[in-house]
Coordinates of N, CA and C and ligand atoms in Angstrom, one line a residue:
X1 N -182.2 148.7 -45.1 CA -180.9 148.2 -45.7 C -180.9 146.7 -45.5
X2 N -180.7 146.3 -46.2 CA -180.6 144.5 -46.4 C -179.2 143.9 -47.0
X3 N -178.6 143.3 -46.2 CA -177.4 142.8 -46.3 C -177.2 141.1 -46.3
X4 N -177.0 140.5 -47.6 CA -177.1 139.4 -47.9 C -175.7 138.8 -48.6
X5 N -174.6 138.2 -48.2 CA -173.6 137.9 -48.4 C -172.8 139.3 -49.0
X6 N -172.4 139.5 -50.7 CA -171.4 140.1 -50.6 C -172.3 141.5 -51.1
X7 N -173.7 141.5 -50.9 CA -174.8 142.6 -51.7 C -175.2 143.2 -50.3
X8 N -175.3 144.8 -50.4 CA -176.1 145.0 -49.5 C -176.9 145.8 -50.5
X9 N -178.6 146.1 -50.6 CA -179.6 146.7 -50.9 C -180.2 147.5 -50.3
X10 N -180.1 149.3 -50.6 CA -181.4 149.9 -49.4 C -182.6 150.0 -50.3
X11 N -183.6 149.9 -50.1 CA -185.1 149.8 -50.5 C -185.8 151.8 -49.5
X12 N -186.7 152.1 -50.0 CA -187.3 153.4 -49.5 C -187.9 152.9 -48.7
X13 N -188.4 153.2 -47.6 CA -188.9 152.7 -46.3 C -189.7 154.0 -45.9
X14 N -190.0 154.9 -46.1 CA -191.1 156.0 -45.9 C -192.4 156.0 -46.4
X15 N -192.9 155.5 -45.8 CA -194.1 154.6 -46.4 C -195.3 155.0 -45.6
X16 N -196.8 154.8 -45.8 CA -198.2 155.0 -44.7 C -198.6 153.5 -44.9
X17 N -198.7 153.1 -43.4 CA -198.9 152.0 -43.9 C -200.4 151.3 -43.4
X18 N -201.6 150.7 -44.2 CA -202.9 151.0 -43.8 C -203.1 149.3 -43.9
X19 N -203.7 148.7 -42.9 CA -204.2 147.3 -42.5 C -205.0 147.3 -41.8
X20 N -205.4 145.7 -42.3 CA -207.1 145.9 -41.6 C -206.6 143.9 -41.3
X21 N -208.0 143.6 -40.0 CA -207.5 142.3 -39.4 C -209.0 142.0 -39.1
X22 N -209.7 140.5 -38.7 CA -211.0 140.5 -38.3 C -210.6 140.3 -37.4
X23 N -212.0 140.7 -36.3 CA -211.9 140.5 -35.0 C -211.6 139.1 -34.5
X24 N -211.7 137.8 -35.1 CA -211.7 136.9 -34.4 C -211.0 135.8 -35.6
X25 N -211.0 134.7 -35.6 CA -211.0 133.5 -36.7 C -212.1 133.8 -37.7
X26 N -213.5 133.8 -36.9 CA -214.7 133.5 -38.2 C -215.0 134.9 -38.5
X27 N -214.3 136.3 -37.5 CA -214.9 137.6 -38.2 C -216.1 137.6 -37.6
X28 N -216.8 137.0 -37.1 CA -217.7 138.0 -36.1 C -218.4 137.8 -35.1
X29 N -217.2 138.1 -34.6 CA -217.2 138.5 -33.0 C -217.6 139.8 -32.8
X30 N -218.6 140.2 -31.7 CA -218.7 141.2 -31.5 C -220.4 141.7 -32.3
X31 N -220.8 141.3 -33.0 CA -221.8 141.4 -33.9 C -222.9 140.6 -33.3
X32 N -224.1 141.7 -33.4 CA -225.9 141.1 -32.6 C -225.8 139.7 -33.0
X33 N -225.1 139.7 -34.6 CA -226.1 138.1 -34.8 C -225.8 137.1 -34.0
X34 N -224.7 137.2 -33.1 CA -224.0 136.3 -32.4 C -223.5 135.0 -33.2
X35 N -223.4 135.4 -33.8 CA -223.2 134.2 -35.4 C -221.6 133.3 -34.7
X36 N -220.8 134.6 -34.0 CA -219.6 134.1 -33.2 C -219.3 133.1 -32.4
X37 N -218.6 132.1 -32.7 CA -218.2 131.0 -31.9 C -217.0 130.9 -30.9
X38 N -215.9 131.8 -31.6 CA -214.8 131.5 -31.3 C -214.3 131.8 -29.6
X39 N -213.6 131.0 -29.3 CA -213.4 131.0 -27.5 C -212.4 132.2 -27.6
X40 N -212.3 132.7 -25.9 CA -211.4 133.7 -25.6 C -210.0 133.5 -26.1
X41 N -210.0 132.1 -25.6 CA -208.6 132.1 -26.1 C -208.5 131.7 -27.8
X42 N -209.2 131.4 -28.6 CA -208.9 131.4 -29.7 C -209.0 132.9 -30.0
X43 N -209.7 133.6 -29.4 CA -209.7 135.3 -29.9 C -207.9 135.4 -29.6
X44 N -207.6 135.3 -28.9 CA -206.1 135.9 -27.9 C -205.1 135.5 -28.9
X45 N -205.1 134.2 -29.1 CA -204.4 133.1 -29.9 C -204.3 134.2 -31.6
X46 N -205.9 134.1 -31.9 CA -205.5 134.8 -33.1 C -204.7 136.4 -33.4
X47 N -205.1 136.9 -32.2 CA -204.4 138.7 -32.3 C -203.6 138.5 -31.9
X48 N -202.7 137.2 -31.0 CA -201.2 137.2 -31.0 C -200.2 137.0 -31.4
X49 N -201.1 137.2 -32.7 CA -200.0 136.7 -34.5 C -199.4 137.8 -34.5
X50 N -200.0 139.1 -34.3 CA -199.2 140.1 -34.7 C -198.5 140.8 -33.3
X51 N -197.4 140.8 -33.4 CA -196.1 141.3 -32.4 C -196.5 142.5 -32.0
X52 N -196.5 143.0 -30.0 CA -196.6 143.8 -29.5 C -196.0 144.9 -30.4
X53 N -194.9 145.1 -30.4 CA -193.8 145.8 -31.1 C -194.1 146.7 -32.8
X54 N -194.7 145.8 -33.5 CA -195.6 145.9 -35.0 C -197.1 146.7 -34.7
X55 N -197.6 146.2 -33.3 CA -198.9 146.9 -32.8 C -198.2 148.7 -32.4
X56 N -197.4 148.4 -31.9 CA -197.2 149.8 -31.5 C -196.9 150.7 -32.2
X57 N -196.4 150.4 -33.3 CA -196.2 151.2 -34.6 C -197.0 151.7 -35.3
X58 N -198.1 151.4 -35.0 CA -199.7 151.7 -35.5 C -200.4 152.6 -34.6
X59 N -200.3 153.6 -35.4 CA -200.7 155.0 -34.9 C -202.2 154.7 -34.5
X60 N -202.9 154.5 -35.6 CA -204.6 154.7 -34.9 C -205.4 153.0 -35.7
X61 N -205.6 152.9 -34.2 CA -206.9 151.3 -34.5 C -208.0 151.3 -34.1
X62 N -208.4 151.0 -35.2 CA -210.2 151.5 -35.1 C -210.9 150.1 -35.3
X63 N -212.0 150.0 -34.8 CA -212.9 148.7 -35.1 C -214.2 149.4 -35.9
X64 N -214.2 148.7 -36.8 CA -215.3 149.4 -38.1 C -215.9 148.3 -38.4
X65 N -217.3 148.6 -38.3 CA -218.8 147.8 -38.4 C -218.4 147.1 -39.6
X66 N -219.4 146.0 -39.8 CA -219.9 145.6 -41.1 C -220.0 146.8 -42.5
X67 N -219.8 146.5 -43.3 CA -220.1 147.1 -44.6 C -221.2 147.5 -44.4
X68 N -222.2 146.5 -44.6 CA -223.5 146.9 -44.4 C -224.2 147.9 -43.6
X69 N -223.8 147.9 -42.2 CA -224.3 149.4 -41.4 C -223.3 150.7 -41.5
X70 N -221.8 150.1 -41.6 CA -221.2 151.3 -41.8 C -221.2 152.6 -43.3
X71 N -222.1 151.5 -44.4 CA -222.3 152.3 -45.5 C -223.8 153.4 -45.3
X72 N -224.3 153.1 -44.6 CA -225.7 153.1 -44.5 C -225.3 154.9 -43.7
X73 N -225.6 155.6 -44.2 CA -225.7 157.3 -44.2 C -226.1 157.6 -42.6
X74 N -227.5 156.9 -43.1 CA -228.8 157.7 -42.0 C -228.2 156.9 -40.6
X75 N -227.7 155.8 -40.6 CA -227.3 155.7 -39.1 C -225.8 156.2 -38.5
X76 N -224.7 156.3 -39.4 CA -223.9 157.8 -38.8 C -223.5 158.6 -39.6
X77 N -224.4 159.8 -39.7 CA -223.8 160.7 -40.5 C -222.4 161.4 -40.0
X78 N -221.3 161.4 -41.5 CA -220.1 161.8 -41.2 C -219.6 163.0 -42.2
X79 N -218.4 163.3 -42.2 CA -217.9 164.1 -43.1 C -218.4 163.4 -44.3
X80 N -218.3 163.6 -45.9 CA -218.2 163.1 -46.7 C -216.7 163.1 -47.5
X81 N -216.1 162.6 -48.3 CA -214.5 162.9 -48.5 C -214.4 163.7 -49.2
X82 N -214.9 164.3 -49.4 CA -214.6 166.3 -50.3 C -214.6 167.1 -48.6
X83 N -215.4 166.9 -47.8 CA -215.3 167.7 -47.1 C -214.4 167.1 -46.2
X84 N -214.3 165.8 -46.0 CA -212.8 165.7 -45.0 C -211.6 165.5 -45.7
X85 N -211.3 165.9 -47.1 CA -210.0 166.4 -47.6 C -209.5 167.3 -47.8
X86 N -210.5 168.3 -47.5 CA -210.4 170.1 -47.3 C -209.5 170.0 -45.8
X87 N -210.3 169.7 -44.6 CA -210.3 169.5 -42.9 C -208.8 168.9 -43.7
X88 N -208.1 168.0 -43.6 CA -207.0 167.1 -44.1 C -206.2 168.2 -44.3
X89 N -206.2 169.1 -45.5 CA -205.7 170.1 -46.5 C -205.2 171.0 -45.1
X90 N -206.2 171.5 -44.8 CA -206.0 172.6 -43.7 C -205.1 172.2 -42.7
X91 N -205.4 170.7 -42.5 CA -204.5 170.5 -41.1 C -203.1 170.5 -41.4
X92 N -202.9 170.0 -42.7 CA -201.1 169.4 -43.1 C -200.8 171.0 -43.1
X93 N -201.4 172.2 -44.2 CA -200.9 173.6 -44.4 C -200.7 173.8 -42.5
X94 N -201.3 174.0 -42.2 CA -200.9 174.4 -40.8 C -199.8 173.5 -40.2
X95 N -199.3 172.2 -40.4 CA -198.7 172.1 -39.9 C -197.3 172.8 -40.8
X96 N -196.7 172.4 -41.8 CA -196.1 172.8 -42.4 C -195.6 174.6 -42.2
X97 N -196.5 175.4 -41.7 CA -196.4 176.6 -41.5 C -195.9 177.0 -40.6
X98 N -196.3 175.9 -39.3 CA -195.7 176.2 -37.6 C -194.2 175.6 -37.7
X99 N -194.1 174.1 -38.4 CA -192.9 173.6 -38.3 C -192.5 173.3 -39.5
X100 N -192.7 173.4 -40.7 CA -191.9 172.9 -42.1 C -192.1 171.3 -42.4
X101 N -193.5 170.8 -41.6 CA -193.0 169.4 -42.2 C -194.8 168.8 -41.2
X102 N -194.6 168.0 -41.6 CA -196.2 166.8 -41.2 C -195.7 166.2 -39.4
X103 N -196.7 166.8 -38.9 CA -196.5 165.9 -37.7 C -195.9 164.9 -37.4
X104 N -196.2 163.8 -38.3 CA -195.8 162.4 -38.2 C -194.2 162.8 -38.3
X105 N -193.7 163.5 -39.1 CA -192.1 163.4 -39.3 C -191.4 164.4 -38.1
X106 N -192.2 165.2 -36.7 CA -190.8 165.6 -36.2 C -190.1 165.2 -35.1
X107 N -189.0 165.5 -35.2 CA -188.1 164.6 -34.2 C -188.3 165.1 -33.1
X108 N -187.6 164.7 -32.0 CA -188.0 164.8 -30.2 C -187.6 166.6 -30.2
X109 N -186.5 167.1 -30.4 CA -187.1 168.8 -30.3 C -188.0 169.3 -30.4
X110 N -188.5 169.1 -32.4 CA -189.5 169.2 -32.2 C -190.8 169.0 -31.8
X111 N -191.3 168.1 -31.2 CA -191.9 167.2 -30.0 C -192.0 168.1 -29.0
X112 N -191.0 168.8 -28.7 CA -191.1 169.5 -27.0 C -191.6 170.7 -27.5
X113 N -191.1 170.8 -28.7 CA -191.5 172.6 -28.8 C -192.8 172.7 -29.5
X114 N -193.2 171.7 -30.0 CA -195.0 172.2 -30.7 C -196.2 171.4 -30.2
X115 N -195.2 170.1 -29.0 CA -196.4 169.8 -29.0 C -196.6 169.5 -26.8
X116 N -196.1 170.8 -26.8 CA -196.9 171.2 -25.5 C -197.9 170.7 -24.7
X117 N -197.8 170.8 -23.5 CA -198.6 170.6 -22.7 C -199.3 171.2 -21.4
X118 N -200.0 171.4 -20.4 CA -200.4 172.3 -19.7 C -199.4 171.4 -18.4
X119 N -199.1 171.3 -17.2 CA -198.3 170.8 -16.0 C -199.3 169.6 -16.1
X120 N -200.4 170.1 -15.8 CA -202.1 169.1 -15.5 C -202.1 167.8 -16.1
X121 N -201.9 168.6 -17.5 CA -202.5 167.7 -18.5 C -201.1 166.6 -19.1
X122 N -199.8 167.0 -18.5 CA -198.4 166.3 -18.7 C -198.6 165.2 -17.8
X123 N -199.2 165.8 -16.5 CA -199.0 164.4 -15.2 C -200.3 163.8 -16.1
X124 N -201.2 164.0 -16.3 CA -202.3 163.2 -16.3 C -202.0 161.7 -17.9
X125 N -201.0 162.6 -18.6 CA -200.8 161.4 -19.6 C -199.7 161.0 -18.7
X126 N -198.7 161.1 -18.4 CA -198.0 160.1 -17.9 C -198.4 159.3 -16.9
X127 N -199.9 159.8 -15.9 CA -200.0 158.6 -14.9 C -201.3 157.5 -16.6
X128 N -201.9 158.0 -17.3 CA -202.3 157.4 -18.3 C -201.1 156.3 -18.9
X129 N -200.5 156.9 -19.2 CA -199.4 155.9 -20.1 C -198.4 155.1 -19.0
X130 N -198.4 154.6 -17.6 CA -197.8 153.9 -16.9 C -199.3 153.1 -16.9
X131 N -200.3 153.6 -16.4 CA -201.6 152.9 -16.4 C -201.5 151.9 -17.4
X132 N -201.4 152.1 -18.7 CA -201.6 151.7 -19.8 C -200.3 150.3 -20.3
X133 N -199.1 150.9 -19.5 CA -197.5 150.4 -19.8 C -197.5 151.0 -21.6
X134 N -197.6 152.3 -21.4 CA -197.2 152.1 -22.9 C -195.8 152.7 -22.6
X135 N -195.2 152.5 -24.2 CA -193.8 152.9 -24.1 C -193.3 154.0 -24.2
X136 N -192.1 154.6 -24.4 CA -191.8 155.8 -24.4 C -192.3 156.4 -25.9
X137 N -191.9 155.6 -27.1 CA -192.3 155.5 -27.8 C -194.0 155.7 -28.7
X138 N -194.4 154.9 -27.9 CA -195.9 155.1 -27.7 C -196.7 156.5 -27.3
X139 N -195.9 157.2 -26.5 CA -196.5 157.9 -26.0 C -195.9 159.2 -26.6
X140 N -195.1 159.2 -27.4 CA -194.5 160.6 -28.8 C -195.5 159.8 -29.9
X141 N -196.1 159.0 -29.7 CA -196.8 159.0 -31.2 C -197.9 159.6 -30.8
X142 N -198.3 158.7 -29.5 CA -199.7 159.6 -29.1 C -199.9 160.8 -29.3
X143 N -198.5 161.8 -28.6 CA -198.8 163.0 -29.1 C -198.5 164.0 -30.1
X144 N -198.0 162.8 -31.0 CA -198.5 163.0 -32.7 C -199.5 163.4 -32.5
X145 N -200.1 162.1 -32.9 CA -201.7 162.3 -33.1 C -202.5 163.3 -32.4
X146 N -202.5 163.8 -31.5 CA -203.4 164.4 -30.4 C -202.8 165.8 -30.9
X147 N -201.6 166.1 -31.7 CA -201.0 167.5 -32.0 C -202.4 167.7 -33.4
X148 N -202.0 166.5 -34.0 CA -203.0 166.4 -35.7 C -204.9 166.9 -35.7
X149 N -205.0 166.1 -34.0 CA -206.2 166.5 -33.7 C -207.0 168.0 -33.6
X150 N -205.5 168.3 -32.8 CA -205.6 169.8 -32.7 C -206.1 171.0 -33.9
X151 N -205.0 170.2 -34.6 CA -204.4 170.8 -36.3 C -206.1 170.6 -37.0
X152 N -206.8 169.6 -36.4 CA -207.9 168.9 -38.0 C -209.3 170.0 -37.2
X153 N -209.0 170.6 -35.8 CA -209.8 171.4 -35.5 C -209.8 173.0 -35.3
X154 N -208.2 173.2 -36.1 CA -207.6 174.4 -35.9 C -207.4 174.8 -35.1
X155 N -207.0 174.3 -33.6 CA -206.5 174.4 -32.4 C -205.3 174.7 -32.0
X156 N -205.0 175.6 -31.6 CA -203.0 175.9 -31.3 C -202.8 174.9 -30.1
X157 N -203.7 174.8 -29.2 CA -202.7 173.9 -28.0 C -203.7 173.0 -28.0
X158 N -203.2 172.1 -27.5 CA -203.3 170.4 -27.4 C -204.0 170.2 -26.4
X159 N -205.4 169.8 -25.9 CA -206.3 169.8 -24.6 C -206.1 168.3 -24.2
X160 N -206.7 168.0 -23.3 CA -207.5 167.2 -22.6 C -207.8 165.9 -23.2
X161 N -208.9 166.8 -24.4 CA -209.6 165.8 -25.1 C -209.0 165.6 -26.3
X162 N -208.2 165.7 -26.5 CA -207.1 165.4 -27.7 C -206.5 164.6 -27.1
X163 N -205.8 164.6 -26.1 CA -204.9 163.4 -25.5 C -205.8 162.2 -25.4
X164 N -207.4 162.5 -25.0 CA -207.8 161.3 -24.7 C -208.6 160.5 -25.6
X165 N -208.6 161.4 -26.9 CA -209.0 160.9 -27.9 C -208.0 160.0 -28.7
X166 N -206.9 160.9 -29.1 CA -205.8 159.8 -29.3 C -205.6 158.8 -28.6
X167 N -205.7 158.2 -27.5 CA -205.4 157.1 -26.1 C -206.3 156.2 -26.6
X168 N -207.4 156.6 -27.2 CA -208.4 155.6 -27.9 C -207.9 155.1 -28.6
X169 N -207.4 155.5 -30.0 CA -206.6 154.6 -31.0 C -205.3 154.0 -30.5
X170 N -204.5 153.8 -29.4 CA -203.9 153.4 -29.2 C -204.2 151.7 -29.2
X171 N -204.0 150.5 -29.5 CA -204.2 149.0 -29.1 C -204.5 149.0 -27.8
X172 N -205.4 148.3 -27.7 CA -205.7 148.1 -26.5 C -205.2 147.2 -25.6
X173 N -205.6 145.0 -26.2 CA -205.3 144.4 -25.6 C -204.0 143.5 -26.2
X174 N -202.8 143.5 -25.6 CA -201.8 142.8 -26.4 C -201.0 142.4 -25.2
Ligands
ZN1 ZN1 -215.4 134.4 -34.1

């Protein structure tokens, strides 16, 4: 809602929202060719354009190769997208079936009630997520994701390696 003298405007705000950033000023950092010049602190400088706050909202961040190797088959073979929109299909129907709606949309009830945990595996993310300082916030998305994981493997409860797989996409350094 946008409120501008005697107008206020609501706009739909339910949105997926998908961005991409280079690693550094010149983009390649990180890469054999060492082609990279840019200092620590110009790296820091540049990823501290975007607000802690705007990072955490971002469910899953991935660092993805060059075009060049990441198109290239034979060095990681993956799903292909017919067969990871089936896995997709499957996971949303299930979720829909347990709760009426997409993981991403349920509220803190439903949070307690589907997306469970073992005593173990509850202490183990919370000494994770003080480790980490993530927020309270942060860590209902995580177990978003780590519910979805379950869902894309057709798993009823939420392990270990689902928490720690989601913890990966979490931002790292901000
Ligand atoms: Zn660079």
């Amino acid at each position: 809602m946008i409120s501008r003298a005697k107008d206020r405007v609501r706009f739909p705000a339910r949105f997926q929202l998908v961005a991409a950033m280079n690693p550094c000023p010149c983009g390649y950092l990180g890469e054999p060719s060492g082609k990279c010049s840019c200092t620590p602190d110009m790296v820091q400088r540049y990823r501290n354009k975007l607000s802690g706050p705007l990072l955490d909202r971002i469910d899953l961040h991935l660092t993805v190769a060059r075009e060049a190797t990441a198109l290239n088959p034979a060095l990681k073979p993956g799903d292909d997208t017919a067969t990871a929109a089936l896995l997709v299909a499957d996971a949303r129907e299930r979720q829909h079936k347990r709760q009426g709606c997409a993981n991403a949309f349920l509220d803190l009830p439903g949070l307690r009630k589907h997306c469970t945990l073992s005593t173990i595996d509850e202490t183990w993310l919370e000494t994770a997520c003080e480790r980490l300082t993530l927020s309270l916030r942060s860590a209902h998305r995580l177990l978003k994701v780590a519910r979805t994981l379950a869902d894309l493997e057709q798993v009823d409860g939420i392990t270990r390696g689902h928490l720690a797989e989601a913890l990966q996409y979490r931002p790292t350094s901000s």
